[in-house]
């Protein structure tokens, strides 16, 4: 039994080894994400790591703040007040740190997005500027929070935070909408380019009548799929007004529509792939 | 005093036919063992040959160096003059584009606003 197991493992080893050489066929194909420069990937990875750590630090600080606040509300002593002022300040600091890194992530994504990957390339610089301005505001807010030692000062910082966060929400939805819409449009245009190349390829290579009929049928199906995608785009433009798409309520709706278009695009590409084998 | 069965056993063991039988059994066992060994060797050899064939096939089928990717800043419109691209590259490009499309919404969720308490205050 042991010998049989050893032999089977040996056979599997050789088979697996030979299969690994099939992988280079896949590994040689560059993916679109690999088009992003190394600097972008490194910076994104480093920011994401920092973002995760800061979220954890915020959660710890927030927990402490909650406990101290409950204690103060129960005891109403000066000592409890001092404690809650300190923990509130720390929680506020950690919160702003998270948001600063979040802004950096969005800024990075926009900065490296090629013009063709944006819904409106001309708005890229304006968005980047707005993000930088907001980042500056949050940094100033953080400095003031760090120096707030009293209850009243903490109260003022709390009220100053609300409009800053509201601005952040607007910018976040605007940037994400820009990136998402741009990428989906780019994917569609890219697909149409590949379709055109495929048609040229078919025109160049002569095949028998049966295969010609298959090719015609495949192209017709792809065009039908493209027509459905165009219908979804029209519906998107009707239901998601650009000027309000950045608003909190509109963004999820925009996202849902774009997800539908993405699904159809995947089917479009699948049909293209199948047709390219004819 | 030996029993009748024991006597019979002794008789059987001392009989020349018993010795012959044992000899034949030994031979049969040896033959079976040899056959098993041969089967094992054949199995190993077949696996090796199969792996070599697979390797040769994958080596022969490996794709040529990929064509440079399209410049993302310039997306050619369908009305532009077509370029001469062989089918293998086009297939790879289509697959690559499909993979990119599949990750669009997924990657977008990375940029969701963090869930933070915006009402941190003492009052």
PDB file of C-alpha atoms in Angstrom, chain A residues 45-221:
ATOM      1  CA  UNK A  45       0.491  48.823  -1.536  1.00  0.00           C
ATOM      2  CA  UNK A  46       2.233  50.974   1.035  1.00  0.00           C
ATOM      3  CA  UNK A  47      -0.822  53.236   1.438  1.00  0.00           C
ATOM      4  CA  UNK A  48      -3.174  50.273   1.792  1.00  0.00           C
ATOM      5  CA  UNK A  49      -1.003  48.780   4.492  1.00  0.00           C
ATOM      6  CA  UNK A  50      -0.921  52.092   6.345  1.00  0.00           C
ATOM      7  CA  UNK A  51      -4.684  52.480   5.879  1.00  0.00           C
ATOM      8  CA  UNK A  52      -5.383  49.083   7.457  1.00  0.00           C
ATOM      9  CA  UNK A  53      -3.111  49.842  10.420  1.00  0.00           C
ATOM     10  CA  UNK A  54      -4.698  53.233  10.950  1.00  0.00           C
ATOM     11  CA  UNK A  55      -8.201  51.779  10.879  1.00  0.00           C
ATOM     12  CA  UNK A  56      -7.200  49.329  13.589  1.00  0.00           C
ATOM     13  CA  UNK A  57      -5.684  52.135  15.663  1.00  0.00           C
ATOM     14  CA  UNK A  58      -8.866  54.158  15.201  1.00  0.00           C
ATOM     15  CA  UNK A  59     -11.073  51.254  16.299  1.00  0.00           C
ATOM     16  CA  UNK A  60      -9.024  50.816  19.482  1.00  0.00           C
ATOM     17  CA  UNK A  61      -9.132  54.520  20.228  1.00  0.00           C
ATOM     18  CA  UNK A  62     -12.865  54.668  19.549  1.00  0.00           C
ATOM     19  CA  UNK A  63     -13.513  51.767  21.883  1.00  0.00           C
ATOM     20  CA  UNK A  64     -11.603  53.511  24.644  1.00  0.00           C
ATOM     21  CA  UNK A  65     -13.477  56.731  23.980  1.00  0.00           C
ATOM     22  CA  UNK A  66     -16.822  54.915  24.241  1.00  0.00           C
ATOM     23  CA  UNK A  67     -15.835  53.344  27.581  1.00  0.00           C
ATOM     24  CA  UNK A  68     -14.553  56.611  29.032  1.00  0.00           C
ATOM     25  CA  UNK A  69     -17.635  58.490  27.854  1.00  0.00           C
ATOM     26  CA  UNK A  70     -19.945  55.950  29.512  1.00  0.00           C
ATOM     27  CA  UNK A  71     -17.906  56.175  32.681  1.00  0.00           C
ATOM     28  CA  UNK A  72     -18.060  59.968  32.668  1.00  0.00           C
ATOM     29  CA  UNK A  73     -21.810  59.992  32.035  1.00  0.00           C
ATOM     30  CA  UNK A  74     -22.221  57.721  35.028  1.00  0.00           C
ATOM     31  CA  UNK A  75     -19.768  59.308  37.500  1.00  0.00           C
ATOM     32  CA  UNK A  76     -19.676  62.968  36.379  1.00  0.00           C
ATOM     33  CA  UNK A  77     -16.391  63.493  38.224  1.00  0.00           C
ATOM     34  CA  UNK A  78     -13.520  65.749  37.193  1.00  0.00           C
ATOM     35  CA  UNK A  79     -11.200  62.769  36.853  1.00  0.00           C
ATOM     36  CA  UNK A  80     -13.643  61.021  34.546  1.00  0.00           C
ATOM     37  CA  UNK A  81     -13.987  64.229  32.538  1.00  0.00           C
ATOM     38  CA  UNK A  82     -10.229  64.542  32.115  1.00  0.00           C
ATOM     39  CA  UNK A  83     -10.087  60.962  30.955  1.00  0.00           C
ATOM     40  CA  UNK A  84     -12.862  61.362  28.417  1.00  0.00           C
ATOM     41  CA  UNK A  85     -11.385  64.617  27.065  1.00  0.00           C
ATOM     42  CA  UNK A  86      -8.077  62.830  26.448  1.00  0.00           C
ATOM     43  CA  UNK A  87      -9.638  59.742  24.856  1.00  0.00           C
ATOM     44  CA  UNK A  88     -11.978  61.876  22.714  1.00  0.00           C
ATOM     45  CA  UNK A  89      -9.029  63.850  21.426  1.00  0.00           C
ATOM     46  CA  UNK A  90      -7.119  60.669  20.586  1.00  0.00           C
ATOM     47  CA  UNK A  91     -10.142  59.158  18.825  1.00  0.00           C
ATOM     48  CA  UNK A  92     -10.542  62.350  16.778  1.00  0.00           C
ATOM     49  CA  UNK A  93      -6.851  62.269  15.833  1.00  0.00           C
ATOM     50  CA  UNK A  94      -7.012  58.651  14.726  1.00  0.00           C
ATOM     51  CA  UNK A  95     -10.157  59.376  12.729  1.00  0.00           C
ATOM     52  CA  UNK A  96      -8.508  62.199  10.808  1.00  0.00           C
ATOM     53  CA  UNK A  97      -5.399  60.090  10.166  1.00  0.00           C
ATOM     54  CA  UNK A  98      -7.562  57.429   8.535  1.00  0.00           C
ATOM     55  CA  UNK A  99      -9.258  60.019   6.344  1.00  0.00           C
ATOM     56  CA  UNK A 100      -5.944  61.565   5.292  1.00  0.00           C
ATOM     57  CA  UNK A 101      -4.695  58.211   4.052  1.00  0.00           C
ATOM     58  CA  UNK A 102      -8.044  57.573   2.370  1.00  0.00           C
ATOM     59  CA  UNK A 103      -7.653  60.871   0.506  1.00  0.00           C
ATOM     60  CA  UNK A 104      -4.134  59.843  -0.503  1.00  0.00           C
ATOM     61  CA  UNK A 105      -5.474  56.576  -1.951  1.00  0.00           C
ATOM     62  CA  UNK A 106      -8.092  58.338  -4.059  1.00  0.00           C
ATOM     63  CA  UNK A 107      -5.537  60.945  -5.140  1.00  0.00           C
ATOM     64  CA  UNK A 108      -3.118  58.214  -6.210  1.00  0.00           C
ATOM     65  CA  UNK A 109      -5.779  56.405  -8.233  1.00  0.00           C
ATOM     66  CA  UNK A 110      -6.796  59.585 -10.040  1.00  0.00           C
ATOM     67  CA  UNK A 111      -3.230  60.695 -10.599  1.00  0.00           C
ATOM     68  CA  UNK A 112      -2.266  57.502 -12.393  1.00  0.00           C
ATOM     69  CA  UNK A 113      -5.527  57.007 -14.288  1.00  0.00           C
ATOM     70  CA  UNK A 114      -4.831  57.501 -18.013  1.00  0.00           C
ATOM     71  CA  UNK A 115      -7.050  60.080 -19.679  1.00  0.00           C
ATOM     72  CA  UNK A 116      -8.920  57.397 -21.605  1.00  0.00           C
ATOM     73  CA  UNK A 117      -9.855  55.745 -18.309  1.00  0.00           C
ATOM     74  CA  UNK A 118     -11.759  58.759 -17.031  1.00  0.00           C
ATOM     75  CA  UNK A 119     -15.304  59.821 -17.778  1.00  0.00           C
ATOM     76  CA  UNK A 120     -14.213  63.412 -18.265  1.00  0.00           C
ATOM     77  CA  UNK A 121     -10.428  63.809 -18.682  1.00  0.00           C
ATOM     78  CA  UNK A 122     -10.624  67.580 -18.313  1.00  0.00           C
ATOM     79  CA  UNK A 123     -12.060  67.271 -14.779  1.00  0.00           C
ATOM     80  CA  UNK A 124      -9.078  65.231 -13.548  1.00  0.00           C
ATOM     81  CA  UNK A 125      -6.918  68.226 -12.624  1.00  0.00           C
ATOM     82  CA  UNK A 126      -9.821  69.993 -10.902  1.00  0.00           C
ATOM     83  CA  UNK A 127     -10.576  66.907  -8.811  1.00  0.00           C
ATOM     84  CA  UNK A 128      -6.910  66.467  -7.893  1.00  0.00           C
ATOM     85  CA  UNK A 129      -6.747  70.087  -6.780  1.00  0.00           C
ATOM     86  CA  UNK A 130      -9.907  69.724  -4.691  1.00  0.00           C
ATOM     87  CA  UNK A 131      -8.525  66.601  -3.069  1.00  0.00           C
ATOM     88  CA  UNK A 132      -5.271  68.364  -2.234  1.00  0.00           C
ATOM     89  CA  UNK A 133      -7.154  71.349  -0.757  1.00  0.00           C
ATOM     90  CA  UNK A 134      -9.335  69.098   1.345  1.00  0.00           C
ATOM     91  CA  UNK A 135      -6.294  67.190   2.518  1.00  0.00           C
ATOM     92  CA  UNK A 136      -4.752  70.469   3.655  1.00  0.00           C
ATOM     93  CA  UNK A 137      -7.946  71.342   5.563  1.00  0.00           C
ATOM     94  CA  UNK A 138      -7.949  67.984   7.323  1.00  0.00           C
ATOM     95  CA  UNK A 139      -4.278  68.388   8.229  1.00  0.00           C
ATOM     96  CA  UNK A 140      -4.977  71.797   9.773  1.00  0.00           C
ATOM     97  CA  UNK A 141      -7.926  70.307  11.641  1.00  0.00           C
ATOM     98  CA  UNK A 142      -5.648  67.542  12.964  1.00  0.00           C
ATOM     99  CA  UNK A 143      -3.091  70.070  14.255  1.00  0.00           C
ATOM    100  CA  UNK A 144      -5.831  71.967  16.078  1.00  0.00           C
ATOM    101  CA  UNK A 145      -7.270  68.764  17.548  1.00  0.00           C
ATOM    102  CA  UNK A 146      -3.849  67.829  18.928  1.00  0.00           C
ATOM    103  CA  UNK A 147      -3.681  71.108  20.846  1.00  0.00           C
ATOM    104  CA  UNK A 148      -7.276  70.910  22.195  1.00  0.00           C
ATOM    105  CA  UNK A 149      -7.019  70.227  25.916  1.00  0.00           C
ATOM    106  CA  UNK A 150     -10.415  71.317  27.222  1.00  0.00           C
ATOM    107  CA  UNK A 151     -13.946  70.166  26.869  1.00  0.00           C
ATOM    108  CA  UNK A 152     -15.075  73.285  25.021  1.00  0.00           C
ATOM    109  CA  UNK A 153     -12.213  73.036  22.541  1.00  0.00           C
ATOM    110  CA  UNK A 154     -13.108  69.401  21.894  1.00  0.00           C
ATOM    111  CA  UNK A 155     -16.715  70.465  21.341  1.00  0.00           C
ATOM    112  CA  UNK A 156     -15.593  73.031  18.750  1.00  0.00           C
ATOM    113  CA  UNK A 157     -13.425  70.463  16.947  1.00  0.00           C
ATOM    114  CA  UNK A 158     -16.401  68.117  16.776  1.00  0.00           C
ATOM    115  CA  UNK A 159     -18.561  70.742  15.073  1.00  0.00           C
ATOM    116  CA  UNK A 160     -15.707  71.707  12.689  1.00  0.00           C
ATOM    117  CA  UNK A 161     -15.361  68.109  11.583  1.00  0.00           C
ATOM    118  CA  UNK A 162     -18.891  67.717  10.200  1.00  0.00           C
ATOM    119  CA  UNK A 163     -18.594  70.045   7.158  1.00  0.00           C
ATOM    120  CA  UNK A 164     -15.131  68.654   6.386  1.00  0.00           C
ATOM    121  CA  UNK A 165     -16.527  65.150   6.254  1.00  0.00           C
ATOM    122  CA  UNK A 166     -19.445  66.300   4.116  1.00  0.00           C
ATOM    123  CA  UNK A 167     -16.943  67.723   1.592  1.00  0.00           C
ATOM    124  CA  UNK A 168     -14.996  64.499   1.701  1.00  0.00           C
ATOM    125  CA  UNK A 169     -18.119  62.512   0.864  1.00  0.00           C
ATOM    126  CA  UNK A 170     -18.838  64.686  -2.152  1.00  0.00           C
ATOM    127  CA  UNK A 171     -15.264  64.485  -3.436  1.00  0.00           C
ATOM    128  CA  UNK A 172     -15.093  60.764  -2.787  1.00  0.00           C
ATOM    129  CA  UNK A 173     -18.262  60.065  -4.791  1.00  0.00           C
ATOM    130  CA  UNK A 174     -17.154  62.456  -7.555  1.00  0.00           C
ATOM    131  CA  UNK A 175     -13.736  60.818  -7.908  1.00  0.00           C
ATOM    132  CA  UNK A 176     -15.068  57.273  -7.683  1.00  0.00           C
ATOM    133  CA  UNK A 177     -17.783  58.014 -10.201  1.00  0.00           C
ATOM    134  CA  UNK A 178     -15.199  59.543 -12.538  1.00  0.00           C
ATOM    135  CA  UNK A 179     -12.935  56.521 -12.276  1.00  0.00           C
ATOM    136  CA  UNK A 180     -15.695  53.909 -12.454  1.00  0.00           C
ATOM    137  CA  UNK A 181     -17.575  55.439 -15.369  1.00  0.00           C
ATOM    138  CA  UNK A 182     -14.313  56.065 -17.214  1.00  0.00           C
ATOM    139  CA  UNK A 183     -13.128  52.481 -16.809  1.00  0.00           C
ATOM    140  CA  UNK A 184     -16.429  50.976 -17.946  1.00  0.00           C
ATOM    141  CA  UNK A 185     -16.509  53.261 -21.000  1.00  0.00           C
ATOM    142  CA  UNK A 186     -12.891  52.424 -21.765  1.00  0.00           C
ATOM    143  CA  UNK A 187     -13.668  48.711 -21.532  1.00  0.00           C
ATOM    144  CA  UNK A 188     -16.529  49.195 -24.028  1.00  0.00           C
ATOM    145  CA  UNK A 189     -14.430  51.210 -26.484  1.00  0.00           C
ATOM    146  CA  UNK A 190     -11.610  48.697 -26.191  1.00  0.00           C
ATOM    147  CA  UNK A 191     -14.075  45.903 -26.939  1.00  0.00           C
ATOM    148  CA  UNK A 192     -15.293  47.710 -30.063  1.00  0.00           C
ATOM    149  CA  UNK A 193     -11.677  48.109 -31.185  1.00  0.00           C
ATOM    150  CA  UNK A 194     -11.087  44.384 -30.795  1.00  0.00           C
ATOM    151  CA  UNK A 195     -14.307  43.690 -32.702  1.00  0.00           C
ATOM    152  CA  UNK A 196     -13.070  45.844 -35.569  1.00  0.00           C
ATOM    153  CA  UNK A 197      -9.725  44.021 -35.584  1.00  0.00           C
ATOM    154  CA  UNK A 198     -11.526  40.692 -35.574  1.00  0.00           C
ATOM    155  CA  UNK A 199     -13.656  41.732 -38.584  1.00  0.00           C
ATOM    156  CA  UNK A 200     -10.480  42.693 -40.445  1.00  0.00           C
ATOM    157  CA  UNK A 201      -8.937  39.369 -39.537  1.00  0.00           C
ATOM    158  CA  UNK A 202     -11.988  37.527 -40.873  1.00  0.00           C
ATOM    159  CA  UNK A 203     -11.895  39.575 -44.073  1.00  0.00           C
ATOM    160  CA  UNK A 204      -8.222  38.674 -44.602  1.00  0.00           C
ATOM    161  CA  UNK A 205      -8.524  34.926 -43.999  1.00  0.00           C
ATOM    162  CA  UNK A 206     -10.641  32.997 -46.498  1.00  0.00           C
ATOM    163  CA  UNK A 207     -12.539  30.007 -45.113  1.00  0.00           C
ATOM    164  CA  UNK A 208     -15.103  27.496 -46.334  1.00  0.00           C
ATOM    165  CA  UNK A 209     -18.837  28.332 -46.550  1.00  0.00           C
ATOM    166  CA  UNK A 210     -19.662  26.522 -43.302  1.00  0.00           C
ATOM    167  CA  UNK A 211     -17.080  28.390 -41.299  1.00  0.00           C
ATOM    168  CA  UNK A 212     -18.068  31.642 -43.022  1.00  0.00           C
ATOM    169  CA  UNK A 213     -21.645  31.088 -41.863  1.00  0.00           C
ATOM    170  CA  UNK A 214     -20.429  30.458 -38.309  1.00  0.00           C
ATOM    171  CA  UNK A 215     -18.407  33.636 -38.402  1.00  0.00           C
ATOM    172  CA  UNK A 216     -21.368  35.645 -39.664  1.00  0.00           C
ATOM    173  CA  UNK A 217     -23.596  34.219 -36.954  1.00  0.00           C
ATOM    174  CA  UNK A 218     -20.977  34.988 -34.266  1.00  0.00           C
ATOM    175  CA  UNK A 219     -20.564  38.585 -35.435  1.00  0.00           C
ATOM    176  CA  UNK A 220     -24.320  39.071 -35.513  1.00  0.00           C
ATOM    177  CA  UNK A 221     -24.586  37.843 -31.914  1.00  0.00           C
TER     178      UNK A 221
END
